[in-house]
Coordinates of C-alpha atoms in Angstrom, one line a residue:
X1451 CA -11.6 -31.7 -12.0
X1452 CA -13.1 -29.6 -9.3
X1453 CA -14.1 -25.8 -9.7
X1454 CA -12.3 -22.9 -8.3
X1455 CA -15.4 -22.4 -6.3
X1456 CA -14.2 -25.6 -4.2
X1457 CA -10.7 -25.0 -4.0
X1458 CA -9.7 -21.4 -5.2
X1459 CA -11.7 -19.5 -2.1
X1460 CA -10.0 -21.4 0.5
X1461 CA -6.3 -20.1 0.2
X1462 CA -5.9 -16.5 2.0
X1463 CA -2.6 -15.2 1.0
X1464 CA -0.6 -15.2 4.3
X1465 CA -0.2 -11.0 5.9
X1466 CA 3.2 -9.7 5.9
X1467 CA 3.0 -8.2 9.0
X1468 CA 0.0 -6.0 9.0
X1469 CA -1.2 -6.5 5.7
X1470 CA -4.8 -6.7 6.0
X1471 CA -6.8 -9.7 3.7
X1472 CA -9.7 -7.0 3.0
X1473 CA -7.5 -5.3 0.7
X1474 CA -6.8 -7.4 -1.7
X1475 CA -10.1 -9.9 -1.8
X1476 CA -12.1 -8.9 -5.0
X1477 CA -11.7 -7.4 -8.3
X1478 CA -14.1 -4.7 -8.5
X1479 CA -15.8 -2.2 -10.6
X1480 CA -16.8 1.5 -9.7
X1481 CA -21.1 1.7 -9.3
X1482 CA -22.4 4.1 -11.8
X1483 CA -18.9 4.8 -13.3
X1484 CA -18.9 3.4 -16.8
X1485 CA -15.5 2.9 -18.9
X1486 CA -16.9 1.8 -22.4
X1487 CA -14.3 3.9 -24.1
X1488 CA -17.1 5.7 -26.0
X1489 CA -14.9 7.4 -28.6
X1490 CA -13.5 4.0 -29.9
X1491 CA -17.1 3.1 -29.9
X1492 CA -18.5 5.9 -31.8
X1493 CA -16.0 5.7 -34.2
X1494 CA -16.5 1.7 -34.7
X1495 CA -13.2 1.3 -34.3
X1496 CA -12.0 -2.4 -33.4
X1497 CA -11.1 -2.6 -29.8
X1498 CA -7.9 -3.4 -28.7
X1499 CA -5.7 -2.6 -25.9
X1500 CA -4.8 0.7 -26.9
X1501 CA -8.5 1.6 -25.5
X1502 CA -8.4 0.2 -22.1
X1503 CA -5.0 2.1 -21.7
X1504 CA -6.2 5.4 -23.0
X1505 CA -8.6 4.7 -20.3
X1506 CA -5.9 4.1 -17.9
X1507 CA -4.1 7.2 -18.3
X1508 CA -7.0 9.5 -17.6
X1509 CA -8.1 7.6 -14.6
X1510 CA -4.2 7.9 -13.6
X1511 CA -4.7 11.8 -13.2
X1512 CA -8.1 11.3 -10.9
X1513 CA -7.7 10.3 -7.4
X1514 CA -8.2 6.8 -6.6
X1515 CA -12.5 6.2 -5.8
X1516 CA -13.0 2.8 -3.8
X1517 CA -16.2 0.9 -5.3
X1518 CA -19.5 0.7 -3.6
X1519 CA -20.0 -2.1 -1.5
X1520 CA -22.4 -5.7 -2.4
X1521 CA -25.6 -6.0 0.1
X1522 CA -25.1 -6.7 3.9
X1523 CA -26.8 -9.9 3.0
X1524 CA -23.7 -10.9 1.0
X1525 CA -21.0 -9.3 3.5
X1526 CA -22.1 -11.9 6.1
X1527 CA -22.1 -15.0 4.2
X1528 CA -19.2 -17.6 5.6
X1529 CA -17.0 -19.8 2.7
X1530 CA -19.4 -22.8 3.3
X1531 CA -22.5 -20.7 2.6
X1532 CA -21.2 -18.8 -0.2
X1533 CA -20.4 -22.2 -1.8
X1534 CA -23.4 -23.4 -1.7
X1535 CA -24.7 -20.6 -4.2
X1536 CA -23.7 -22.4 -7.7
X1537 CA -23.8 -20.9 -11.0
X1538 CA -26.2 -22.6 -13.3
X1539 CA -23.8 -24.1 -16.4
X1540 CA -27.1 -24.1 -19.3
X1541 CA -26.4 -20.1 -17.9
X1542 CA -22.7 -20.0 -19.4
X1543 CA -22.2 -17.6 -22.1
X1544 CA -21.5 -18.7 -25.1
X1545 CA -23.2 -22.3 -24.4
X1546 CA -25.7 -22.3 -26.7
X1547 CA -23.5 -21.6 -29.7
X1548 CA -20.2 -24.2 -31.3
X1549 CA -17.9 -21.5 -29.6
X1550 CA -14.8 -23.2 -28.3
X1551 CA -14.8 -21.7 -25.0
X1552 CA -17.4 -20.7 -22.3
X1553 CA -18.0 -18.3 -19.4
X1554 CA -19.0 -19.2 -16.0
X1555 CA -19.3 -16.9 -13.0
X1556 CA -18.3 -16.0 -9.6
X1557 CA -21.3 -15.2 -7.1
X1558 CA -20.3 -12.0 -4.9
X1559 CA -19.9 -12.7 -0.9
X1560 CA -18.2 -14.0 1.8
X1561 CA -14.6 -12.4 0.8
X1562 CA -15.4 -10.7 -2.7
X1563 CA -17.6 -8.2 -1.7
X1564 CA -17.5 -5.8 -4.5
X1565 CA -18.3 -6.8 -8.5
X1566 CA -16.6 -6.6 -12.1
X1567 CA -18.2 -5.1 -14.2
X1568 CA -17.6 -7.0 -17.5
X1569 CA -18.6 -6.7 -21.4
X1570 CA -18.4 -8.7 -24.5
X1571 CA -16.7 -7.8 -27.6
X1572 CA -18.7 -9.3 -31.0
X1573 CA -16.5 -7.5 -34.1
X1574 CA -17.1 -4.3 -33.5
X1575 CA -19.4 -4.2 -31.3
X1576 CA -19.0 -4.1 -27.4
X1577 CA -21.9 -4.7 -25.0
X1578 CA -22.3 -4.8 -21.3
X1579 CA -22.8 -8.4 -19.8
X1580 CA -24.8 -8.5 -16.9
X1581 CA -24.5 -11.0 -14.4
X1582 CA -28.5 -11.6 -12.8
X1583 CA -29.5 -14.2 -9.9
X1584 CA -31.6 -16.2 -13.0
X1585 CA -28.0 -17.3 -13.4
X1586 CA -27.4 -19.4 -10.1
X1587 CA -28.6 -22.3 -8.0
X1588 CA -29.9 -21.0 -4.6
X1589 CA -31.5 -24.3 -3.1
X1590 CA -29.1 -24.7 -0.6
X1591 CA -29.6 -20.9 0.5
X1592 CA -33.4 -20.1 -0.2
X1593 CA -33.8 -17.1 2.0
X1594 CA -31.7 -15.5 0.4
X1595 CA -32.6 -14.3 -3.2
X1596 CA -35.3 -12.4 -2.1
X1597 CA -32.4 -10.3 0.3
X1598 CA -30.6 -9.2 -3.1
X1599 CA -31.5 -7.2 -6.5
X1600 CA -31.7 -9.0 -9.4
X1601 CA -28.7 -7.7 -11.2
X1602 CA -26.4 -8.9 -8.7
X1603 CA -23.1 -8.7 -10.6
X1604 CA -20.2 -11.1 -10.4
X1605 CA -17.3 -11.1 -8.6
X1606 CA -15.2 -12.9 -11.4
X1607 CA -15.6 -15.1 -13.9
X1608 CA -13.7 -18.5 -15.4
X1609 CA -13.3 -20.0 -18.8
X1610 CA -13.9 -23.6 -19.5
X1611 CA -12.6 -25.1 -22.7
X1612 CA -11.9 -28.7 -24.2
X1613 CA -8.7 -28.7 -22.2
X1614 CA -9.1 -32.8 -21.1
X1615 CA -11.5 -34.1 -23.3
X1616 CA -12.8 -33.7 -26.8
X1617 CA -16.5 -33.5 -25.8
X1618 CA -16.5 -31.9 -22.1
X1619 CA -15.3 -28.2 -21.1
X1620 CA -13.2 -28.1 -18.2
X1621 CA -12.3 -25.0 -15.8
X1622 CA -8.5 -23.8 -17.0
X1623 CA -8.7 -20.6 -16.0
X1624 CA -10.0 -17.8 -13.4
X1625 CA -10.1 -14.5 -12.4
X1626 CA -11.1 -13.9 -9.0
X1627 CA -10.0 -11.5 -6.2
X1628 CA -8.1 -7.9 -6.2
X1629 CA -5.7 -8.7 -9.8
X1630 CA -5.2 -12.6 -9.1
X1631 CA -5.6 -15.4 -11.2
X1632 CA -4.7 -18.9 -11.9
X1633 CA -4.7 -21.7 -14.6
X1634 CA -4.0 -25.3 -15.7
X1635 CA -2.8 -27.2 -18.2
X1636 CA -4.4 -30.7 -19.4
X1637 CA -4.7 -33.2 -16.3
X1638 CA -3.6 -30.2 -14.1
X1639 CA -5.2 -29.3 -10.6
X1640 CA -5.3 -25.6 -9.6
X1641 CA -1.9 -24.6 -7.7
X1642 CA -0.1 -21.4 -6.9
X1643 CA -1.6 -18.1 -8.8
X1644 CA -0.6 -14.8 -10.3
X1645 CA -1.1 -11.2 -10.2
X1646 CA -1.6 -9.2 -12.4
X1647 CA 0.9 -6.4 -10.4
X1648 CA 2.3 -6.3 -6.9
X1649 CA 3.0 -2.8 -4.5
X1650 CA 5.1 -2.5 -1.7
X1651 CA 5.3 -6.3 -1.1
X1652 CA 7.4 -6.8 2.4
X1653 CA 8.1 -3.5 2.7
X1654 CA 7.5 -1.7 5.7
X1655 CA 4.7 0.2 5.1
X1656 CA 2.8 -2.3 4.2
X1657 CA 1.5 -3.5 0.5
X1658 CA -1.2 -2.6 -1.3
X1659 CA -3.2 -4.9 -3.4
X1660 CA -4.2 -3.3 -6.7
X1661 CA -7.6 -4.7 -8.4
X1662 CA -9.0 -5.5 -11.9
X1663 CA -12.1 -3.9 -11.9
X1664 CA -13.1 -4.4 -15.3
X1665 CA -12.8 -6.8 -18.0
X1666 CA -13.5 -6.8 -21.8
X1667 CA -14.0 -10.5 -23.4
X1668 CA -13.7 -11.3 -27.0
X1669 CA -16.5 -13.6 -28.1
X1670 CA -14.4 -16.3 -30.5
X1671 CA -14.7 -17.6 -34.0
X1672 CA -16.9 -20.8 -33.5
X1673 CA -14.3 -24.0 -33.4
X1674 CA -11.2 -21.7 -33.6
X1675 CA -10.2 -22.1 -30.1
X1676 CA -6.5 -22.5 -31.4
X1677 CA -6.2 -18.8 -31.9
X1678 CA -7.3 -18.7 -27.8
X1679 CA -9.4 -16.5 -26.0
X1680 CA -8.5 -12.6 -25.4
X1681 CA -9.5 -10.8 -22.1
X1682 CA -8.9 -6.9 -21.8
X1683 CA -8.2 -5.8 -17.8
X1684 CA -8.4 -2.3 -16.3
X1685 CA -6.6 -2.3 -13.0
X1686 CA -7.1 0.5 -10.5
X1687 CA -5.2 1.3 -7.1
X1688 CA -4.7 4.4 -5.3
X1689 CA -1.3 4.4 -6.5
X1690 CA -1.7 3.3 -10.1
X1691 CA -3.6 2.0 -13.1
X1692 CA -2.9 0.2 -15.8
X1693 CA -4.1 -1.7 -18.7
X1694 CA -3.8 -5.5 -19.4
X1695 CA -4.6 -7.9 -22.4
X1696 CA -4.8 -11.4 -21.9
X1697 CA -4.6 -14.3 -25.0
X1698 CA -5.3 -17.0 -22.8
X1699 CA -4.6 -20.7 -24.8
X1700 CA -5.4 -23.9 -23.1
X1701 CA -3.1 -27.3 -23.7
X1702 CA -0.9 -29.8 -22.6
X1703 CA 0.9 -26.4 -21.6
X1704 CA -1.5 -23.5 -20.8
X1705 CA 0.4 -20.7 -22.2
X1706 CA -1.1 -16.6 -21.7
X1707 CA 0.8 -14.2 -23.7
X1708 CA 0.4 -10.7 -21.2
X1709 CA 0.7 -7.3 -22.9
X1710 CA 0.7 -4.8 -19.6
X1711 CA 0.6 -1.0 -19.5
X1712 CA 1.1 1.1 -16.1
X1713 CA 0.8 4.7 -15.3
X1714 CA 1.4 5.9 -11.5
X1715 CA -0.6 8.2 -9.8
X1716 CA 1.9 8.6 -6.9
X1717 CA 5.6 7.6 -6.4
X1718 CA 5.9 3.8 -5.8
X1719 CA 8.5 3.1 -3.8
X1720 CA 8.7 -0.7 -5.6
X1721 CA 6.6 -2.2 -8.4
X1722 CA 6.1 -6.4 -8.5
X1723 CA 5.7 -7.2 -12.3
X1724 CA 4.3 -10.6 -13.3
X1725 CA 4.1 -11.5 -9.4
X1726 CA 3.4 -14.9 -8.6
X1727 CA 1.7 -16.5 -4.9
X1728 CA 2.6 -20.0 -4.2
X1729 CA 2.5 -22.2 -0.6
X1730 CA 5.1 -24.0 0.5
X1731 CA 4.5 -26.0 4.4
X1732 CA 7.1 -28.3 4.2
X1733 CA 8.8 -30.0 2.0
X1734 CA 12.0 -32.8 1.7
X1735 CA 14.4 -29.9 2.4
X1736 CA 12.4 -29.2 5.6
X1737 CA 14.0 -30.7 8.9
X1738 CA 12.0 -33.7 10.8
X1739 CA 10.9 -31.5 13.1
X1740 CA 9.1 -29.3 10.9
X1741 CA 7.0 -31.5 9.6
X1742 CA 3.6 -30.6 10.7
X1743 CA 1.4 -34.2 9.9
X1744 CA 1.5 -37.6 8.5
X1745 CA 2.3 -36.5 4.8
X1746 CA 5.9 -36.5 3.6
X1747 CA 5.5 -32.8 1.9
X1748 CA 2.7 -30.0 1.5
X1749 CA 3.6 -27.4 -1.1
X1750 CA 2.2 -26.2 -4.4
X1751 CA 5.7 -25.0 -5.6
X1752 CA 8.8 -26.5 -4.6
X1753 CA 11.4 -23.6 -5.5
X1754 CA 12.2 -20.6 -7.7
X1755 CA 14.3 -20.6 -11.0
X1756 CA 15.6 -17.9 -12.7
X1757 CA 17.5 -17.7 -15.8
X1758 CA 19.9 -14.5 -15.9
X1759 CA 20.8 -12.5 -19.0
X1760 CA 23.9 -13.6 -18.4
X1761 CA 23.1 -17.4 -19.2
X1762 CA 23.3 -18.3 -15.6
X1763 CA 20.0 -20.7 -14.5
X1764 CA 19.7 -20.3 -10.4
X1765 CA 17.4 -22.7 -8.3
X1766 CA 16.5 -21.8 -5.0
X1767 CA 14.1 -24.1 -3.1
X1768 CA 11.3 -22.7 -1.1
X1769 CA 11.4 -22.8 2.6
X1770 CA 9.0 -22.2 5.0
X1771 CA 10.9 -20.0 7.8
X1772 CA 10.6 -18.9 10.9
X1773 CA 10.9 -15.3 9.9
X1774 CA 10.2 -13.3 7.2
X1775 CA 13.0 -13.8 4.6
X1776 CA 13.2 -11.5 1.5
X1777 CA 15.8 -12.3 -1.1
X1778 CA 16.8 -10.6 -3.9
X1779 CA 18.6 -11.4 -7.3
X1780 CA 20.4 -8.8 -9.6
X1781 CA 18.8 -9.6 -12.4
X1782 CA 18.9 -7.0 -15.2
X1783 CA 17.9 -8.1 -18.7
X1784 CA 16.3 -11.3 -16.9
X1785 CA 15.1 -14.1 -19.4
X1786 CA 13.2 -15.6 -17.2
X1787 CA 11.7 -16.6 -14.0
X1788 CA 9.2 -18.8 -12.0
X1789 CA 7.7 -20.7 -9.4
X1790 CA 8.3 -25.1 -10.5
X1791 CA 6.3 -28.0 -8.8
X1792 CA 9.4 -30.4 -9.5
X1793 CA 8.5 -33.4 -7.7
X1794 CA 5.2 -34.8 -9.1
X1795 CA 5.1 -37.7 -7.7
X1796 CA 2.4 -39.1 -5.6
X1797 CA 4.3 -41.0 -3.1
X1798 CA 6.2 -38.1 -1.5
X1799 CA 2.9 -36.1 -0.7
X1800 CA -0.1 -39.2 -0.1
X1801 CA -2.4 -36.9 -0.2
X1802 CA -5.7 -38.1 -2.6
X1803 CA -7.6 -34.9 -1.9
X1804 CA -5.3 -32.5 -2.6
X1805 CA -3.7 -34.2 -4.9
X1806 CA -0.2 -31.8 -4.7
X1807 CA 1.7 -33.7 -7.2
X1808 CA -0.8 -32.6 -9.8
X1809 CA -0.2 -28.6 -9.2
X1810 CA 1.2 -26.9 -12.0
X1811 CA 4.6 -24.6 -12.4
X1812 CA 4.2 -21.3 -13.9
X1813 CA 6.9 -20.2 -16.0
X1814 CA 7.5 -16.4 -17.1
X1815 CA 9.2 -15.1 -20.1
X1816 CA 10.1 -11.5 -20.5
X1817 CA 9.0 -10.1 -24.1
X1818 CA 11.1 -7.3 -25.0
X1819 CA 13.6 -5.6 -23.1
X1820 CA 13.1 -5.4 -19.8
X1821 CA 16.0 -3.5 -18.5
X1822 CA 17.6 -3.3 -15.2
X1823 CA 16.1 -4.6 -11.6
X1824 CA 16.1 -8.0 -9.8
X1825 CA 14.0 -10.8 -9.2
X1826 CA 12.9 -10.7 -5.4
X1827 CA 11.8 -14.2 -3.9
X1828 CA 9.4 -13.6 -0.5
X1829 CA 8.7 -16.5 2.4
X1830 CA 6.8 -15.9 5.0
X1831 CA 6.5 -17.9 8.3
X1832 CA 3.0 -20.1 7.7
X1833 CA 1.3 -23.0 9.8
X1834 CA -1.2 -23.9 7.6
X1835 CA -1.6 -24.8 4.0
X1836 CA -4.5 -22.6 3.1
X1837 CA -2.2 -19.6 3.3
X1838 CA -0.3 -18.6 0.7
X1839 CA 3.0 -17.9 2.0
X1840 CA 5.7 -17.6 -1.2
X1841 CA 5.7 -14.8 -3.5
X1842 CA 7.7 -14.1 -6.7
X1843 CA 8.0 -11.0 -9.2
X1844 CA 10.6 -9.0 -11.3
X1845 CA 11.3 -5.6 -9.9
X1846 CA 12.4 -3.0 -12.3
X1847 CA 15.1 -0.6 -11.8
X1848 CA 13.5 2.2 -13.3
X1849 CA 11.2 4.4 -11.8
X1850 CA 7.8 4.4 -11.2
X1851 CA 6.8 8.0 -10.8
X1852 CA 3.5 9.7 -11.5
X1853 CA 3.3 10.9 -15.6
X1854 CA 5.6 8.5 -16.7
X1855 CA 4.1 5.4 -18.4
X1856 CA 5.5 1.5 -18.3
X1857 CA 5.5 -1.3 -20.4
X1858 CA 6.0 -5.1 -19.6
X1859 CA 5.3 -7.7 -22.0
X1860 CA 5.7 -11.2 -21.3
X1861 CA 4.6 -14.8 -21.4
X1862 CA 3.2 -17.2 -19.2
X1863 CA 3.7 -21.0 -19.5
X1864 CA 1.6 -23.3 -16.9
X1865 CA 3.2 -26.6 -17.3
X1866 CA 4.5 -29.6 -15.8
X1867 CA 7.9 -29.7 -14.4
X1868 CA 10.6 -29.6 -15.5
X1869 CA 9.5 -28.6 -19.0
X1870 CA 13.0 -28.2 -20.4
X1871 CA 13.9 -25.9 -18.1
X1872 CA 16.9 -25.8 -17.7
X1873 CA 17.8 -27.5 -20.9
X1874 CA 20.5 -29.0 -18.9
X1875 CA 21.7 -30.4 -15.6
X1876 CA 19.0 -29.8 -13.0
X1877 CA 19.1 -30.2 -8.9
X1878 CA 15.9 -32.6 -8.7
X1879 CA 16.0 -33.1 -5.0
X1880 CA 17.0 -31.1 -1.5
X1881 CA 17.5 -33.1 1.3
X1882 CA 19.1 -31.8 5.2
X1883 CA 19.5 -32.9 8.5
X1884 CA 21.0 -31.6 12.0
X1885 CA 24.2 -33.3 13.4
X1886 CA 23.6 -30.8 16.1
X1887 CA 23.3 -27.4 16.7
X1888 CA 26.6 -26.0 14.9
X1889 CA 26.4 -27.8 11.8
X1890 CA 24.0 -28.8 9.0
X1891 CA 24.5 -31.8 6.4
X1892 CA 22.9 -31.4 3.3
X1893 CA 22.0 -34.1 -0.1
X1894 CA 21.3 -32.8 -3.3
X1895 CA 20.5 -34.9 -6.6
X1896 CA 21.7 -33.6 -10.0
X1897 CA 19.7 -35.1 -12.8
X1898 CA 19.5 -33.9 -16.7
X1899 CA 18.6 -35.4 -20.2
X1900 CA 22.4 -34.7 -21.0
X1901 CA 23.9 -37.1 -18.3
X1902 CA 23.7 -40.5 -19.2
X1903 CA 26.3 -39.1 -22.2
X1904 CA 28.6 -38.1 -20.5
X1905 CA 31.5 -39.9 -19.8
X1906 CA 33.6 -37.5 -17.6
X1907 CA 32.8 -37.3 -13.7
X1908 CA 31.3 -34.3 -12.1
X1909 CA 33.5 -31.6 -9.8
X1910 CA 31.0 -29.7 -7.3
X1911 CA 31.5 -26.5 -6.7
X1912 CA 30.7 -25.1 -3.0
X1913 CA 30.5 -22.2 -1.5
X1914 CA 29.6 -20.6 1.7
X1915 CA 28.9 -17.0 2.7
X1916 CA 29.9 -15.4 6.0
X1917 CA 29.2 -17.1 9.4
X1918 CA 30.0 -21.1 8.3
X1919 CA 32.6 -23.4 7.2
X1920 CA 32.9 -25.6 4.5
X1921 CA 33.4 -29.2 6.6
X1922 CA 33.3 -31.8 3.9
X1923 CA 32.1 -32.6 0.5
X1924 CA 31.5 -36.3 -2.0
X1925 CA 30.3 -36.0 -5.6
X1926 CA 29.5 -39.1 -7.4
X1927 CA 27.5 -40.8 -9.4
X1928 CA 23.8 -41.6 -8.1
X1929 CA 23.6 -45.3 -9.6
X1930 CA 19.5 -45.1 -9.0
X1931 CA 18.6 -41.5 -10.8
X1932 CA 21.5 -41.9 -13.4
X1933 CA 22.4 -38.5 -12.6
X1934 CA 24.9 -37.3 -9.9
X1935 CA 24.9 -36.8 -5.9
X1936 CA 26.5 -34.2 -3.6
X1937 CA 26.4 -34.2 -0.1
X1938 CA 28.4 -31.4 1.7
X1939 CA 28.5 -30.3 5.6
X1940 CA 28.7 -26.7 7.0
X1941 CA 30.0 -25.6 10.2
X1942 CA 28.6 -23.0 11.9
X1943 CA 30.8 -20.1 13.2
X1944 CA 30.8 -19.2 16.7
X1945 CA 28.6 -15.7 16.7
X1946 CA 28.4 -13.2 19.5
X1947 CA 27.7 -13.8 23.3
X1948 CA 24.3 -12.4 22.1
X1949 CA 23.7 -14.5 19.4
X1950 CA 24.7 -17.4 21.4
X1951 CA 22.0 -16.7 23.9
X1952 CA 19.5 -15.7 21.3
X1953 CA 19.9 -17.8 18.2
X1954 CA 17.3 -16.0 16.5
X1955 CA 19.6 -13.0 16.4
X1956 CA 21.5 -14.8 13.6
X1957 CA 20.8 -13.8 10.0
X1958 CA 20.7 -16.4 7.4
X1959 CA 24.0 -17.7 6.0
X1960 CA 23.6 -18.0 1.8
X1961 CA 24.9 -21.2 0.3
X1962 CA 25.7 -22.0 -3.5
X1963 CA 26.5 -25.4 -5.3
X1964 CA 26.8 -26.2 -8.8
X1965 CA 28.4 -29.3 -11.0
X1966 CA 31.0 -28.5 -13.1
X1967 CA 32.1 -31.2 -16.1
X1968 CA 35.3 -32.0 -18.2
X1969 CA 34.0 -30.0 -21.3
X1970 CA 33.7 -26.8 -19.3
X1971 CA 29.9 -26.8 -19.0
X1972 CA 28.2 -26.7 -15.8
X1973 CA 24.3 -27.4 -14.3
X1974 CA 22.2 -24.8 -13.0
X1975 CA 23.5 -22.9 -9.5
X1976 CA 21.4 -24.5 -6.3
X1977 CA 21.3 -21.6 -4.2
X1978 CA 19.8 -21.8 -0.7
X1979 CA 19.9 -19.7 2.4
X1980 CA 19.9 -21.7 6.5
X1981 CA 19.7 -19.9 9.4
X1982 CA 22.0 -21.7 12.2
X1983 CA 19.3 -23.6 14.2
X1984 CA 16.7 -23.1 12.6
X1985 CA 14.4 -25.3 9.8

C-alpha cells in the first residue's frame, strides 16, 4: 500500500473563490506555548478529554496567536524534494515493544510549514514526544540537515497497524494539514478525507480553515489493539477552539468513534461539523463532452447519502460543475450522512496507478441528539484530479456565539460501498445524454438485496422543479443487474430573452426519482440538480 507521503500531499483542496491554500496547509502548534494541562498532571489524574477541553475554553477567551513559522530552508522545498526526506520506520514509536499499533511521522516543508506539538500518554503519566532529524532518511537531500536544528518537529503523524496482514503494519490512518485527516479499511487505498470542523465554507467572505495544533496519544496495552487507539486534538482558529478525542479501530471497516467540544471566540456565521473533502472529475453521469482523458471516470466519491430523521434515505450524485453549486438539505435530527465510492469496479475507471475503485466511502453517524440544521453538499468547478473539489458537513441550526459551548458526537465508518446502506433499494448507477440543447435524457439503475423477492413491479416516481417538463418515463425490470431501470426525459422551458442569449444565466433545475412497490415501501430518493446546457 503506498504512504500518505506519496499520495496524501498531492491533493490541494480546490479555492472557493478566494480561499487561499496557505490557510489551511498544516496542523500546528504555538512555539514556546505549552498546553500540558498541568493541574490534571499535578493531581495524577488520568487524562481524558475533559482536560484538552478545559484547555479549550480558556484559550477561547484569548485572542487567536498564529504559530511561529519552520526554517526558510523548509519554506522553499517543492513536493518532489520534500518527498524525498523519509522517516526512518526502526524510528517508529512504539516499534521496539508487542504494541499493536505504531507511530510514524510527517517531515515539515513544502506546504506544512508549521509543527504539532505532540505527547504520549503511559497511565498516568504524559510526556512530550519530540520529533528530531535522527528520525529521517536525508540521502536524497544531503545539504540539508545541516540547514535545520535538530528538534525539527513534525508536521503530523500516522498510525500503522495489522490492518492487511497478521505480521506487517500498514498505514490506516493520518493526520496531516490544518484539522484534516484520512483513513482506510483492509485492502483500501487512501481516498476522500475529513475535517475535524469546517467555517464559512462557500460563503462570501471566504472560509477559514481551523487547525489541530496539538495532539495527546495513548500508548496501548501490548496485543490489545481491539480496544483501538485514542488520540486527544486541541484545535485552534481565530474564531474558535475546541477539543477532540479520537478512538481510531482499524478493520475490514475502519470505524473512529469522535467525541468533539467547541467554544467560539467570535460569532460564526456557519459551523461545518464532521465535514468531509472528496474529488469528483467526471464520472458516468458526466456528459461525453466532459470527459477530460482516456478513463471512463475519475472520482474518489461518487455521491452523497443522507438518511433523514424522518426515515427518508436521499442520494445525490456528485457533479463536477461549471459553477459553484451549494445545496442544502433540511435535515434536523439527521441520522446520518456521507460521501459513498459506489462503483468499485475496475473496468469503469482503468486506471492501475490510482487505482479509484479501491477508494473508501466514509460514512457518519450522529451520536446523541443533534438537533435542528441541514446537511449542505458543496461542488466546485475543477480541471484536475489533484484538487479536491466536493465537500460535505452537517450545519447546526443553533448558534455559535462566543461563551456558549457545543457538543457533537458521532461515528465514523470507512468502508466499502454500499455497506448496507440503505438497507434497501439503492440507485447503483447515473447515466445522461443530450438530445439537444432543450432537453436531457437520463438512465438510472435500482438495485437492492430485497429485489430478487419481490414479485410486484416497480412504479417510478418523478418529479421536476421549476424551468422543465416531465417528457416521458419506462420502469422495468433490468434482466442483467436483477434490479430495476428508469429512464425519463426532461424538457427544458423556454427562459428569458436573456437567458436565451446567456445560458449560463440559468439556475439549476432540481430533479427527484424514487421506486415505489405494491407493499407500500419505496427505495431511497435519487436527487440530482442539471443546469440546461450544461454537464
Amino acid at each position: 500500500m503506498k504512504s500518505a507521503a506519496d499520495i496524501f500531499p498531492r491533493r490541494r483542496p480546490l479555492s472557493l473563490g478566494l480561499i487561499l491554500w496557505a490557510g489551511l496547509a498544516v496542523a500546528v502548534s504555538l512555539a514556546g506555548t505549552t498546553v500540558a494541562c498541568a493541574a490534571a498532571q499535578a493531581a495524577k489524574a488520568p487524562f481524558s478529554l475533559e482536560n484538552v477541553a478545559q484547555t479549550a475554553r480558556e484559550l477561547a477567551t484569548v485572542p487567536f496567536q498564529a504559530p511561529p513559522p519552520i526554517p526558510e530552508a523548509l519554506h522553499t522545498l517543492d513536493y518532489d524534494t520534500w518527498r524525498k526526506i523519509r522517516f526512518k520506520p526502526e524510528q517508529a514509536i512504539w516499534a521496539k515493544s508487542k504494541s499493536p499499533y505504531q507511530l510514524q511521522f510527517f517531515h515539515p516543508g513544502f506546504l506544512y510549514d508549521r509543527t504539532v506539538k505532540l505527547h504520549v500518554i503511559d497511565g498516568s503519566k504524559v510526556e512530550s514526544l519530540p520529533v528530531t532529524k535522527a528520525m529521517f532518511d536525508y540521502s536524497q537531500v544531503r545539504e540539508l540537515p545541516e540547514k535545520l536544528p535538530e528538534e525539527i518537529g513534525a508536521a503530523g503523524f500516522r498510525v500503522h497497524a495489522a490492518i492487511n496482514t497478521g505480521n506487517y503494519l500498514d498505514e490506516f490512518v493520518v493526520f496531516l494539514g490544518a484539522s484534516y485527516f484520512r483513513a482506510v479499511a483492509k485492502g483500501q487505498v487512501y481516498g476522500l478525507s475529513a475535517r475535524g470542523l469546517a467555517i464559512n465554507t462557500a460563503e462570501p467572505e471566504g472560509e477559514e480553515f481551523p487547525w489541530f495544533r496539538e495532539f495527546w496519544i495513548v500508548k496501548p496495552a501490548p496485543g490489545k489493539a481491539a480496544t483501538g487507539l485514542t488520540v486527544y486534538a486541541l484545535l485552534d482558529s481565530p474564531s474558535l477552539t475546541g477539543a477532540f478525542a479520537f478512538t481510531l479501530m482499524p478493520g475490514r471497516e475502519t470505524v473512529m468513534d469522535v467525541s468533539s467540544r467547541i467554544y467560539p471566540r467570535t460569532p460564526i456565521k456557519k459551523l461545518g461539523i464532521a465535514p468531509l473533502t472528496s474529488m469528483f472529475l467526471y464520472g458516468e453521469n458526466s456528459l461525453p463532452s466532459a470527459r477530460m482523458d482516456w478513463r471512463p471516470e475519475v472520482h474518489d466519491s461518487d455521491g452523497l447519502l443522507v438518511h433523514f430523521g424522518s426515515g427518508e434515505w436521499l442520494w445525490r450524485p456528485a457533479q463536477n460543475p461549471a459553477t459553484l453549486q451549494a445545496n442544502s438539505f433540511e435535515a434536523d435530527n439527521l441520522k446520518g450522512f456521507g460521501l459513498l465510492h459506489r462503483d468499485t469496479d475496475f473496468t469503469n475507471y482503468q486506471d492501475t496507478e490510482a487505482r479509484y475503485e479501491k477508494r473508501p466511502s466514509l460514512w457518519i453517524e450522529p451520536r446523541g441528539g443533534w438537533g435542528p440544521g441541514r446537511v449542505e453538499l458543496v461542488l466546485i468547478p475543477s480541471e484536475q484530479e489533484i484538487h479536491d473539489n466536493v465537500v460535505a458537513y452537517f450545519s447546526p441550526g443553533e448558534q455559535a456565539a462566543p461563551g456558549t459551548a457545543l457538543r457533537f458526537d458521532y461515528r465514523m465508518r470507512w468502508l466499502d460501498a454500499p455497506g448496507g446502506l440503505p438497507p434497501g433499494v439503492r440507485v447503483t448507477a447515473t447515466r445522461s445524454s443530450q438530445p439537444d440543447k432543450n432537453s436531457r435524457l437520463f438512465v438510472l439503475d435500482f438495485q437492492g438485496d430485497k429485489l430478487p423477492a419481490r414479485k410486484a413491479e416497480a412504479e417510478a416516481v418523478i418529479s421536476v422543479g421549476p424551468g422543465a417538463t416531465l417528457l416521458e418515463q419506462q420502469c422495468f425490470p433490468n434482466p442483467v443487474t436483477g434490479g430495476y431501470r428508469v429512464t425519463f426525459k426532461v424538457g427544458f422551458d423556454g427562459g428569458s430573452t436573456l437567458q436565451d442569449i446567456l445560458p449560463e444565466k440559468r439556475g439549476p433545475i432540481e430533479l427527484r426519482a424514487f421506486l415505489k412497490f405494491d407493499d407500500k415501501s419505496v427505495s431511497e430518493t435519487w436527487s440530482y440538480a442539471v443546469t440546461p446546457g450544461k454537464s
